[in-house]
Amino acid sequence: MVYSGTIGSKAYYSDFVNVGGIIGWADNANITMSDCLFAGEYSGGSKFHPIGCKYDAASASIKCTNVYYTVQPTSVEKHTLADTSKPAHTITAGEYVTVGGSKATQYNVSGITAYGTGLAYNGKYYAAKDETVTLGNTLPAGHDLTGYTASAGTIDGDTLTMPDSDVTVNVEYELGAIDISLAAVSFERRHIVYTGEEITPKFTVKFGDTVLTEGIDYTVSGETSAVDAGEHTITITGVGGYKNTVSAVWVIGDASTYVPPVITYVKGDGAVRLDWTAVRGAESYAVMAYLNGEWTKIAECDSNTYTITGLTPVKEYKVAVITKLDGEWFTDTSNAIVVTPNAPVYPQVNVEVRGNAFRLSWDAVPGAEKYAVAYYSAGKWRLLDQFDATRTVYTRTKVPAGTYQLAVGARVDGKWDISNLNQRAVTVTIK
């Protein structure tokens, strides 16, 4: 416990003494005190002290374990301090210094405010002569500890051996070196085409917005130059105000080692979706179409997929995907494939019959150039009429009585869609 009050100069066996320690004054008193700190004020002259006493009494035996006090009695008249108690001295922690020890816990017992044992109490730290205290620090980021200093006592590393007096502890530090592993290394060209000659890439090292200088802020080692194709690594080592290392990779590649992406596609209505495998180190990709006898870039993207729209049903298109590496396009189109969108949906025909006439109508087919109406006769489909795709209605009058099988087909990209006519046919009956 901790006593933090004031002991007055007059207190006798018949008086109430408001203290947080233990005081014995009866004859032959046997008192044990443990885990206590008296950190209050003493104004009692020779009358009382919280750490053991005898007052007009025969011998009093007091045993103290881990008991501290911060004030000495003004006299030893009728007063004996227990030999095993310890005078406590304060430790003042300077800026950024921490002192080991947990804060005392407060208790309230019979109206007495007391605290469980702890090195820290009421904003102060206590320890006795020759006891050791562990020091720590809360230095701001980017600062390195160089050591501790004390106004008295002995410091060994982060351990303070207490003197027989109060002590102030401060920390010594210096501005720490910056960790260069957090810097960014960028190459003017990270992917360089193989030439058969020695290549030395240019690069920049930046920490935030600051461009670092070789020889002052860092040194460079590793494969700073190379002839052979492949990956090459350089290592940046911090010097001066920088520490640690950071590595970066640059690449020499050629057409013989470059592998173009593999392309697949999914058909859509008037569109196709291209998908392709990723190329290591690719900055972007371009979708190429073979138009009018030459390759033409139709799109550029960062992902591994692209949808080409506005295509004509049934028509075939030759496409390829090329890769941009370190600012250069590898224009290898050997991965070209032929794609085609979904075939057009054949017209869904509605029939109206009035007397000896019938009327056919249908929804427009995307990309249709013309429509044709056919009828089935003598085991064959025969052309009845054809016309421009602006019409989606066909009317026929003066039709002889009978039952007829009719179908409508569309011409898209110069080709007639005449597939599955038997399944598409409608029946017209004239009475």
PDB file of N, CA and C in Angstrom, residues 60-112:
ATOM      1  N   ALA A  60       9.493  -3.055  20.671  1.00  0.00           N
ATOM      2  CA  ALA A  60       8.531  -3.396  19.615  1.00  0.00           C
ATOM      3  C   ALA A  60       9.301  -3.998  18.455  1.00  0.00           C
ATOM      4  N   SER A  61       8.834  -5.115  17.954  1.00  0.00           N
ATOM      5  CA  SER A  61       9.494  -5.803  16.844  1.00  0.00           C
ATOM      6  C   SER A  61       8.728  -5.529  15.556  1.00  0.00           C
ATOM      7  N   ILE A  62       9.426  -4.954  14.598  1.00  0.00           N
ATOM      8  CA  ILE A  62       8.778  -4.650  13.323  1.00  0.00           C
ATOM      9  C   ILE A  62       9.636  -5.226  12.189  1.00  0.00           C
ATOM     10  N   LYS A  63       8.994  -6.010  11.345  1.00  0.00           N
ATOM     11  CA  LYS A  63       9.679  -6.605  10.196  1.00  0.00           C
ATOM     12  C   LYS A  63       9.112  -6.001   8.917  1.00  0.00           C
ATOM     13  N   CYS A  64       9.996  -5.491   8.068  1.00  0.00           N
ATOM     14  CA  CYS A  64       9.547  -4.849   6.827  1.00  0.00           C
ATOM     15  C   CYS A  64      10.063  -5.624   5.617  1.00  0.00           C
ATOM     16  N   THR A  65       9.176  -5.850   4.643  1.00  0.00           N
ATOM     17  CA  THR A  65       9.556  -6.494   3.380  1.00  0.00           C
ATOM     18  C   THR A  65       9.099  -5.607   2.229  1.00  0.00           C
ATOM     19  N   ASN A  66      10.055  -5.185   1.431  1.00  0.00           N
ATOM     20  CA  ASN A  66       9.731  -4.338   0.284  1.00  0.00           C
ATOM     21  C   ASN A  66       8.930  -3.110   0.717  1.00  0.00           C
ATOM     22  N   VAL A  67       9.421  -2.461   1.746  1.00  0.00           N
ATOM     23  CA  VAL A  67       8.755  -1.283   2.295  1.00  0.00           C
ATOM     24  C   VAL A  67       9.649  -0.065   2.074  1.00  0.00           C
ATOM     25  N   TYR A  68       9.042   1.004   1.536  1.00  0.00           N
ATOM     26  CA  TYR A  68       9.782   2.211   1.199  1.00  0.00           C
ATOM     27  C   TYR A  68       9.198   3.410   1.937  1.00  0.00           C
ATOM     28  N   TYR A  69      10.038   4.420   2.165  1.00  0.00           N
ATOM     29  CA  TYR A  69       9.550   5.688   2.697  1.00  0.00           C
ATOM     30  C   TYR A  69      10.333   6.815   2.045  1.00  0.00           C
ATOM     31  N   THR A  70       9.695   7.957   1.951  1.00  0.00           N
ATOM     32  CA  THR A  70      10.334   9.094   1.276  1.00  0.00           C
ATOM     33  C   THR A  70      10.728  10.205   2.236  1.00  0.00           C
ATOM     34  N   VAL A  71      10.367  10.108   3.535  1.00  0.00           N
ATOM     35  CA  VAL A  71      10.726  11.154   4.504  1.00  0.00           C
ATOM     36  C   VAL A  71      11.402  10.526   5.708  1.00  0.00           C
ATOM     37  N   GLN A  72      12.392  11.230   6.226  1.00  0.00           N
ATOM     38  CA  GLN A  72      13.094  10.782   7.419  1.00  0.00           C
ATOM     39  C   GLN A  72      12.461  11.434   8.653  1.00  0.00           C
ATOM     40  N   PRO A  73      12.515  10.781   9.801  1.00  0.00           N
ATOM     41  CA  PRO A  73      12.033  11.424  11.033  1.00  0.00           C
ATOM     42  C   PRO A  73      12.975  12.561  11.425  1.00  0.00           C
ATOM     43  N   THR A  74      12.424  13.561  12.105  1.00  0.00           N
ATOM     44  CA  THR A  74      13.268  14.677  12.545  1.00  0.00           C
ATOM     45  C   THR A  74      14.072  14.329  13.784  1.00  0.00           C
ATOM     46  N   SER A  75      13.707  13.246  14.476  1.00  0.00           N
ATOM     47  CA  SER A  75      14.399  12.860  15.706  1.00  0.00           C
ATOM     48  C   SER A  75      14.229  11.368  15.885  1.00  0.00           C
ATOM     49  N   VAL A  76      15.113  10.762  16.666  1.00  0.00           N
ATOM     50  CA  VAL A  76      14.953   9.337  16.966  1.00  0.00           C
ATOM     51  C   VAL A  76      14.455   9.145  18.391  1.00  0.00           C
ATOM     52  N   GLU A  77      14.059  10.266  19.063  1.00  0.00           N
ATOM     53  CA  GLU A  77      13.552  10.156  20.427  1.00  0.00           C
ATOM     54  C   GLU A  77      12.286   9.314  20.434  1.00  0.00           C
ATOM     55  N   LYS A  78      12.333   8.281  21.260  1.00  0.00           N
ATOM     56  CA  LYS A  78      11.192   7.382  21.396  1.00  0.00           C
ATOM     57  C   LYS A  78      10.732   6.870  20.024  1.00  0.00           C
ATOM     58  N   HIS A  79      11.669   6.687  19.121  1.00  0.00           N
ATOM     59  CA  HIS A  79      11.279   6.395  17.736  1.00  0.00           C
ATOM     60  C   HIS A  79      12.360   5.521  17.101  1.00  0.00           C
ATOM     61  N   THR A  80      11.980   4.403  16.536  1.00  0.00           N
ATOM     62  CA  THR A  80      12.942   3.511  15.892  1.00  0.00           C
ATOM     63  C   THR A  80      12.444   3.124  14.503  1.00  0.00           C
ATOM     64  N   LEU A  81      13.266   3.380  13.489  1.00  0.00           N
ATOM     65  CA  LEU A  81      12.939   2.923  12.138  1.00  0.00           C
ATOM     66  C   LEU A  81      13.289   1.448  12.012  1.00  0.00           C
ATOM     67  N   ALA A  82      12.441   0.707  11.326  1.00  0.00           N
ATOM     68  CA  ALA A  82      12.764  -0.695  11.075  1.00  0.00           C
ATOM     69  C   ALA A  82      13.960  -0.760  10.141  1.00  0.00           C
ATOM     70  N   ASP A  83      14.921  -1.627  10.508  1.00  0.00           N
ATOM     71  CA  ASP A  83      16.162  -1.686   9.729  1.00  0.00           C
ATOM     72  C   ASP A  83      15.933  -2.132   8.293  1.00  0.00           C
ATOM     73  N   THR A  84      14.889  -2.948   8.062  1.00  0.00           N
ATOM     74  CA  THR A  84      14.693  -3.511   6.721  1.00  0.00           C
ATOM     75  C   THR A  84      13.863  -2.627   5.808  1.00  0.00           C
ATOM     76  N   SER A  85      13.458  -1.454   6.284  1.00  0.00           N
ATOM     77  CA  SER A  85      12.750  -0.539   5.394  1.00  0.00           C
ATOM     78  C   SER A  85      13.771   0.232   4.556  1.00  0.00           C
ATOM     79  N   LYS A  86      13.291   0.795   3.439  1.00  0.00           N
ATOM     80  CA  LYS A  86      14.212   1.414   2.485  1.00  0.00           C
ATOM     81  C   LYS A  86      13.802   2.851   2.210  1.00  0.00           C
ATOM     82  N   PRO A  87      14.756   3.761   2.285  1.00  0.00           N
ATOM     83  CA  PRO A  87      14.441   5.129   1.867  1.00  0.00           C
ATOM     84  C   PRO A  87      14.276   5.170   0.348  1.00  0.00           C
ATOM     85  N   ALA A  88      13.156   5.660  -0.119  1.00  0.00           N
ATOM     86  CA  ALA A  88      12.879   5.688  -1.559  1.00  0.00           C
ATOM     87  C   ALA A  88      13.298   7.020  -2.149  1.00  0.00           C
ATOM     88  N   HIS A  89      13.885   6.942  -3.351  1.00  0.00           N
ATOM     89  CA  HIS A  89      14.301   8.147  -4.058  1.00  0.00           C
ATOM     90  C   HIS A  89      13.523   8.243  -5.367  1.00  0.00           C
ATOM     91  N   THR A  90      13.250   9.444  -5.778  1.00  0.00           N
ATOM     92  CA  THR A  90      12.485   9.634  -7.009  1.00  0.00           C
ATOM     93  C   THR A  90      13.400   9.542  -8.224  1.00  0.00           C
ATOM     94  N   ILE A  91      12.801   9.048  -9.296  1.00  0.00           N
ATOM     95  CA  ILE A  91      13.480   9.007 -10.595  1.00  0.00           C
ATOM     96  C   ILE A  91      12.697   9.928 -11.516  1.00  0.00           C
ATOM     97  N   THR A  92      13.322  10.993 -11.955  1.00  0.00           N
ATOM     98  CA  THR A  92      12.668  11.919 -12.873  1.00  0.00           C
ATOM     99  C   THR A  92      13.038  11.536 -14.298  1.00  0.00           C
ATOM    100  N   ALA A  93      12.025  11.208 -15.101  1.00  0.00           N
ATOM    101  CA  ALA A  93      12.264  10.779 -16.482  1.00  0.00           C
ATOM    102  C   ALA A  93      12.219  11.978 -17.408  1.00  0.00           C
ATOM    103  N   GLY A  94      13.303  12.184 -18.147  1.00  0.00           N
ATOM    104  CA  GLY A  94      13.349  13.264 -19.115  1.00  0.00           C
ATOM    105  C   GLY A  94      12.506  12.950 -20.339  1.00  0.00           C
ATOM    106  N   GLU A  95      12.531  13.851 -21.325  1.00  0.00           N
ATOM    107  CA  GLU A  95      11.746  13.678 -22.541  1.00  0.00           C
ATOM    108  C   GLU A  95      12.132  12.383 -23.247  1.00  0.00           C
ATOM    109  N   TYR A  96      11.137  11.629 -23.681  1.00  0.00           N
ATOM    110  CA  TYR A  96      11.268  10.371 -24.412  1.00  0.00           C
ATOM    111  C   TYR A  96      11.745   9.209 -23.545  1.00  0.00           C
ATOM    112  N   VAL A  97      11.968   9.437 -22.210  1.00  0.00           N
ATOM    113  CA  VAL A  97      12.457   8.355 -21.346  1.00  0.00           C
ATOM    114  C   VAL A  97      11.273   7.657 -20.690  1.00  0.00           C
ATOM    115  N   THR A  98      11.319   6.336 -20.642  1.00  0.00           N
ATOM    116  CA  THR A  98      10.346   5.563 -19.875  1.00  0.00           C
ATOM    117  C   THR A  98      11.100   4.767 -18.821  1.00  0.00           C
ATOM    118  N   VAL A  99      10.425   4.557 -17.675  1.00  0.00           N
ATOM    119  CA  VAL A  99      11.027   3.831 -16.562  1.00  0.00           C
ATOM    120  C   VAL A  99      10.198   2.593 -16.293  1.00  0.00           C
ATOM    121  N   GLY A 100      10.854   1.446 -16.167  1.00  0.00           N
ATOM    122  CA  GLY A 100      10.146   0.198 -15.926  1.00  0.00           C
ATOM    123  C   GLY A 100       9.397   0.220 -14.622  1.00  0.00           C
ATOM    124  N   GLY A 101       8.317  -0.520 -14.557  1.00  0.00           N
ATOM    125  CA  GLY A 101       7.516  -0.571 -13.333  1.00  0.00           C
ATOM    126  C   GLY A 101       6.084  -0.200 -13.626  1.00  0.00           C
ATOM    127  N   SER A 102       5.145  -0.885 -13.013  1.00  0.00           N
ATOM    128  CA  SER A 102       3.743  -0.619 -13.273  1.00  0.00           C
ATOM    129  C   SER A 102       3.198   0.390 -12.278  1.00  0.00           C
ATOM    130  N   LYS A 103       2.175   1.093 -12.706  1.00  0.00           N
ATOM    131  CA  LYS A 103       1.572   2.098 -11.835  1.00  0.00           C
ATOM    132  C   LYS A 103       0.831   1.420 -10.689  1.00  0.00           C
ATOM    133  N   ALA A 104       0.926   2.019  -9.493  1.00  0.00           N
ATOM    134  CA  ALA A 104       0.253   1.447  -8.328  1.00  0.00           C
ATOM    135  C   ALA A 104      -1.255   1.495  -8.504  1.00  0.00           C
ATOM    136  N   THR A 105      -1.941   0.509  -7.944  1.00  0.00           N
ATOM    137  CA  THR A 105      -3.396   0.430  -8.011  1.00  0.00           C
ATOM    138  C   THR A 105      -4.009   0.998  -6.737  1.00  0.00           C
ATOM    139  N   GLN A 106      -5.034   1.822  -6.886  1.00  0.00           N
ATOM    140  CA  GLN A 106      -5.626   2.485  -5.722  1.00  0.00           C
ATOM    141  C   GLN A 106      -6.618   1.566  -5.011  1.00  0.00           C
ATOM    142  N   TYR A 107      -6.581   1.608  -3.681  1.00  0.00           N
ATOM    143  CA  TYR A 107      -7.539   0.886  -2.850  1.00  0.00           C
ATOM    144  C   TYR A 107      -8.117   1.855  -1.831  1.00  0.00           C
ATOM    145  N   ASN A 108      -9.317   1.582  -1.353  1.00  0.00           N
ATOM    146  CA  ASN A 108      -9.930   2.354  -0.271  1.00  0.00           C
ATOM    147  C   ASN A 108     -10.294   1.392   0.862  1.00  0.00           C
ATOM    148  N   VAL A 109      -9.602   1.512   1.980  1.00  0.00           N
ATOM    149  CA  VAL A 109      -9.812   0.602   3.109  1.00  0.00           C
ATOM    150  C   VAL A 109     -10.156   1.429   4.342  1.00  0.00           C
ATOM    151  N   SER A 110     -11.348   1.247   4.866  1.00  0.00           N
ATOM    152  CA  SER A 110     -11.799   1.942   6.087  1.00  0.00           C
ATOM    153  C   SER A 110     -11.555   3.441   6.016  1.00  0.00           C
ATOM    154  N   GLY A 111     -11.821   4.011   4.845  1.00  0.00           N
ATOM    155  CA  GLY A 111     -11.669   5.453   4.709  1.00  0.00           C
ATOM    156  C   GLY A 111     -10.250   5.892   4.447  1.00  0.00           C
ATOM    157  N   ILE A 112      -9.312   4.945   4.395  1.00  0.00           N
ATOM    158  CA  ILE A 112      -7.909   5.280   4.155  1.00  0.00           C
ATOM    159  C   ILE A 112      -7.608   5.053   2.678  1.00  0.00           C
TER     160      ILE A 112
END
